[in-house]
Short mmCIF file of C-alpha atoms in Angstrom, two decimals:
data_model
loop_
_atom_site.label_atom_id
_atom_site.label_comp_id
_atom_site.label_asym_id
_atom_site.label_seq_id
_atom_site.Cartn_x
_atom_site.Cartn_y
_atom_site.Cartn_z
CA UNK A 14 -54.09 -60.37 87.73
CA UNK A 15 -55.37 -56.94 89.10
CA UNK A 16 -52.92 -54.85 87.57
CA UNK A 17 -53.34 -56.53 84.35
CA UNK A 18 -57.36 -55.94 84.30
CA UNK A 19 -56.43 -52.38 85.38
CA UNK A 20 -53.97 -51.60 82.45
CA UNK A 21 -56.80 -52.84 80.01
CA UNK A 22 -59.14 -51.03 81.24
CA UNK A 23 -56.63 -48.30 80.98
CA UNK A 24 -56.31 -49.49 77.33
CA UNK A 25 -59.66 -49.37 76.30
CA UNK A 26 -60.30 -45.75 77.97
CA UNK A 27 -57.33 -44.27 76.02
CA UNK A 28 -58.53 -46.12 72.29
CA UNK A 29 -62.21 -44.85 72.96
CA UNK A 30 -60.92 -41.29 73.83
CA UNK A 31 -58.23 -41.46 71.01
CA UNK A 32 -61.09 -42.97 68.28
CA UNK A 33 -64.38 -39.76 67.42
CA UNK A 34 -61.36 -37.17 66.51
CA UNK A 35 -59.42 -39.95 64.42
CA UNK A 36 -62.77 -41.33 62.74
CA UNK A 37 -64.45 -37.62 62.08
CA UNK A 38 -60.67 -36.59 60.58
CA UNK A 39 -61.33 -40.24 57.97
CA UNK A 40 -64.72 -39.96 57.83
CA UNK A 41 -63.74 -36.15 56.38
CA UNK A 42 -60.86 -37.77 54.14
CA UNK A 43 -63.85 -40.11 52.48
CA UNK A 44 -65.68 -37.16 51.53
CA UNK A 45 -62.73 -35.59 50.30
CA UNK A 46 -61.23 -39.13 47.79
CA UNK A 47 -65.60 -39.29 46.61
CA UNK A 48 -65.07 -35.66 45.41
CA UNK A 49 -62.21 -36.51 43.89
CA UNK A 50 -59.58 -34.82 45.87
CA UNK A 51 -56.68 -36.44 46.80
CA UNK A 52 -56.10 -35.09 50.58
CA UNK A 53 -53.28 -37.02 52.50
CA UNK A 54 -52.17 -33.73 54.78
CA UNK A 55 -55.31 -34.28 57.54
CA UNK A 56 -53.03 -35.23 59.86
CA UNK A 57 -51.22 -31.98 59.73
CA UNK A 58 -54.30 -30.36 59.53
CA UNK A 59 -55.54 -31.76 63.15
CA UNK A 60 -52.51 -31.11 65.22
CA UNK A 61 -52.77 -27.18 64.16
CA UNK A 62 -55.66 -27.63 65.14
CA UNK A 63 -55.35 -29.20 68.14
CA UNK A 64 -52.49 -26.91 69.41
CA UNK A 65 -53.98 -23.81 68.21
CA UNK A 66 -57.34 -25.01 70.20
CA UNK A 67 -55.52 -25.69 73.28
CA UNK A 68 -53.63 -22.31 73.48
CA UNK A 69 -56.52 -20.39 72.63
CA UNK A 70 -58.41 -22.65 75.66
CA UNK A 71 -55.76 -21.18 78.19
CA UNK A 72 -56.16 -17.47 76.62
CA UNK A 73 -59.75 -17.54 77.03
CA UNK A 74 -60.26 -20.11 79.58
CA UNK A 75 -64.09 -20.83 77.50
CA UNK A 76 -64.04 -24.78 75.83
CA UNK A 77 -66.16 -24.13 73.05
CA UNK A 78 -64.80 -20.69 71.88
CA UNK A 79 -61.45 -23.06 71.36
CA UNK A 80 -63.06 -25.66 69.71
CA UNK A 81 -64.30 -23.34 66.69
CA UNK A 82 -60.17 -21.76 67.17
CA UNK A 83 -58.72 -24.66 66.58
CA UNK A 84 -61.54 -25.81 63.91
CA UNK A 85 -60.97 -22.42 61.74
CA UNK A 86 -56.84 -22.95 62.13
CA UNK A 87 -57.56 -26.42 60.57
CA UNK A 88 -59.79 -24.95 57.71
CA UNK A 89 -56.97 -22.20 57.16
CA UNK A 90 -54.28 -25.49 56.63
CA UNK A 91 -56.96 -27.02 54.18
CA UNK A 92 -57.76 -23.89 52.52
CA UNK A 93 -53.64 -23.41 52.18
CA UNK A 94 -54.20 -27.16 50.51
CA UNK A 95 -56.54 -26.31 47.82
CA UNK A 96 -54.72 -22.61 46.68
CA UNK A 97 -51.60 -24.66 46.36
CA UNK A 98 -53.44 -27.24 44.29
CA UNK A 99 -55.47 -25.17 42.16
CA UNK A 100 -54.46 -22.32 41.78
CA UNK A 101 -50.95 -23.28 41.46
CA UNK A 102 -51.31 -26.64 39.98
CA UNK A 103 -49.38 -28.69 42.71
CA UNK A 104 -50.00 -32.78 43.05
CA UNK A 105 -52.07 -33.01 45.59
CA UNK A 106 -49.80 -36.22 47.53
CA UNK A 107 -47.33 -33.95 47.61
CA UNK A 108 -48.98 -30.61 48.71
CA UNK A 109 -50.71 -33.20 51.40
CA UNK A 110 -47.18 -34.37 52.65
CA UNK A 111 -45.92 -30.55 52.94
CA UNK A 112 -48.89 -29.67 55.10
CA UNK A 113 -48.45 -32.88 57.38
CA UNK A 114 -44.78 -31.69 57.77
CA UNK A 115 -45.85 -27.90 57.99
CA UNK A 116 -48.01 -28.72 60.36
CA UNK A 117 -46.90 -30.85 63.31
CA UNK A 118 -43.41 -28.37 63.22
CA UNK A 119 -45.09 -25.16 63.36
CA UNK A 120 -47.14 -26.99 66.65
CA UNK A 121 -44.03 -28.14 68.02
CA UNK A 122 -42.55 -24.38 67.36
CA UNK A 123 -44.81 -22.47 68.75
CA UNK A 124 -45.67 -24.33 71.88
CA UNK A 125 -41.49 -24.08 72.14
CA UNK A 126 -41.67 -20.35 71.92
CA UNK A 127 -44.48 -19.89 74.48
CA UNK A 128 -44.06 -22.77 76.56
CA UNK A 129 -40.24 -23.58 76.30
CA UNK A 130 -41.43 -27.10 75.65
CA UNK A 131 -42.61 -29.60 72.41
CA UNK A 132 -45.67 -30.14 74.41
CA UNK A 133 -48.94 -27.80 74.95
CA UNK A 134 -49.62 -27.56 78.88
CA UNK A 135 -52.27 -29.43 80.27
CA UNK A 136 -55.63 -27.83 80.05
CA UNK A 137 -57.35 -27.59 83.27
CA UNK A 138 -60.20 -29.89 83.61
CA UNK A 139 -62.87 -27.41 84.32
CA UNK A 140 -61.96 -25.59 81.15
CA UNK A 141 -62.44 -28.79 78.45
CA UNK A 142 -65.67 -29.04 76.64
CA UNK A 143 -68.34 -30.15 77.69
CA UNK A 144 -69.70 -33.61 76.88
CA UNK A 145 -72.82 -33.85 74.66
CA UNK A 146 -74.04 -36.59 77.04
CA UNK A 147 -73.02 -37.52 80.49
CA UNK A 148 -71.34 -41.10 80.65
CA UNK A 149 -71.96 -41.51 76.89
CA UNK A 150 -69.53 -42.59 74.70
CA UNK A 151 -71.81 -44.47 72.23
CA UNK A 152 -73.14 -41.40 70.88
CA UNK A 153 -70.58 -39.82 68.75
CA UNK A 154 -69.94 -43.39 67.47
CA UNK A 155 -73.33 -43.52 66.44
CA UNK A 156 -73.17 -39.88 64.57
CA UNK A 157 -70.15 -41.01 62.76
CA UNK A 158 -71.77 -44.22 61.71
CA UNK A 159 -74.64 -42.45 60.27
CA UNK A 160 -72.29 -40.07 58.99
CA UNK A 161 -70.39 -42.89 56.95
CA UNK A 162 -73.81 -43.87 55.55
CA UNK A 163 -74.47 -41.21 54.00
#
């Protein structure tokens, strides 16, 4: 009975580490399908991200100088998005599905090329960013609420 109360709370850890990035990146998609743009390539858009903020977290060893990395390498995928939509006049379900291929190989190439591996090493623990509040989680599920509200 133990191990099974153990591997839930294991459970629940992992979904309410795994939920503020996946909420923020739908919460962004609803802003995007009220202004009328049609933007299914978010996913694609977050693991550049992601990838491109955890290698530039081991170059310069400083959290939040990653965090706005890997933000801009997201924006550069969604500003890729929109030239390819209007300026040259692509559906935007397809341009959406090129960047969520695009982006999840390019990750998976690059961290091959410096890493010799699919997978980004581990980032050290005194080098991830720091928490708004300690022992908080309710917080950014709060901000994303009001967020949605608005």
């Amino acid at each position: 009975m133990d191990l099974i109360i153990q591997n839930l709370g294991l459970l629940i850890n992992a979904a309410l580490i795994a939920t503020p990035p996946l909420l923020l990146a739908a919460l962004g998609s609803c802003f995007s399908e009220r202004s009328g743009v049609v933007n299914i390539g978010i996913e694609g858009m977050m693991t550049i991200g992601a990838v491109t903020g955890a290698i530039a977290a081991l170059v310069t060893g400083n959290g939040i100088l990653a965090f706005i990395i890997g933000g801009l390498a997201g924006g550069v995928f969604g500003l890729i998005h929109a030239v390819v939509c209007i300026h040259f006049h692509a559906d935007q379900t397809i341009a959406g599905t090129a960047i969520n291929f695009i982006g999840p190989g390019l990750a998976a190439f690059t961290c091959m090329i410096l890493y010799n591996s699919t997978d980004s090493p581990a980032i050290p623990l005194e080098d991830k960013l720091p928490k708004m509040f300690n022992d908080v989680f309710e917080v950014p599920m709060y901000l994303m609420y009001i967020l949605w509200r608005i």
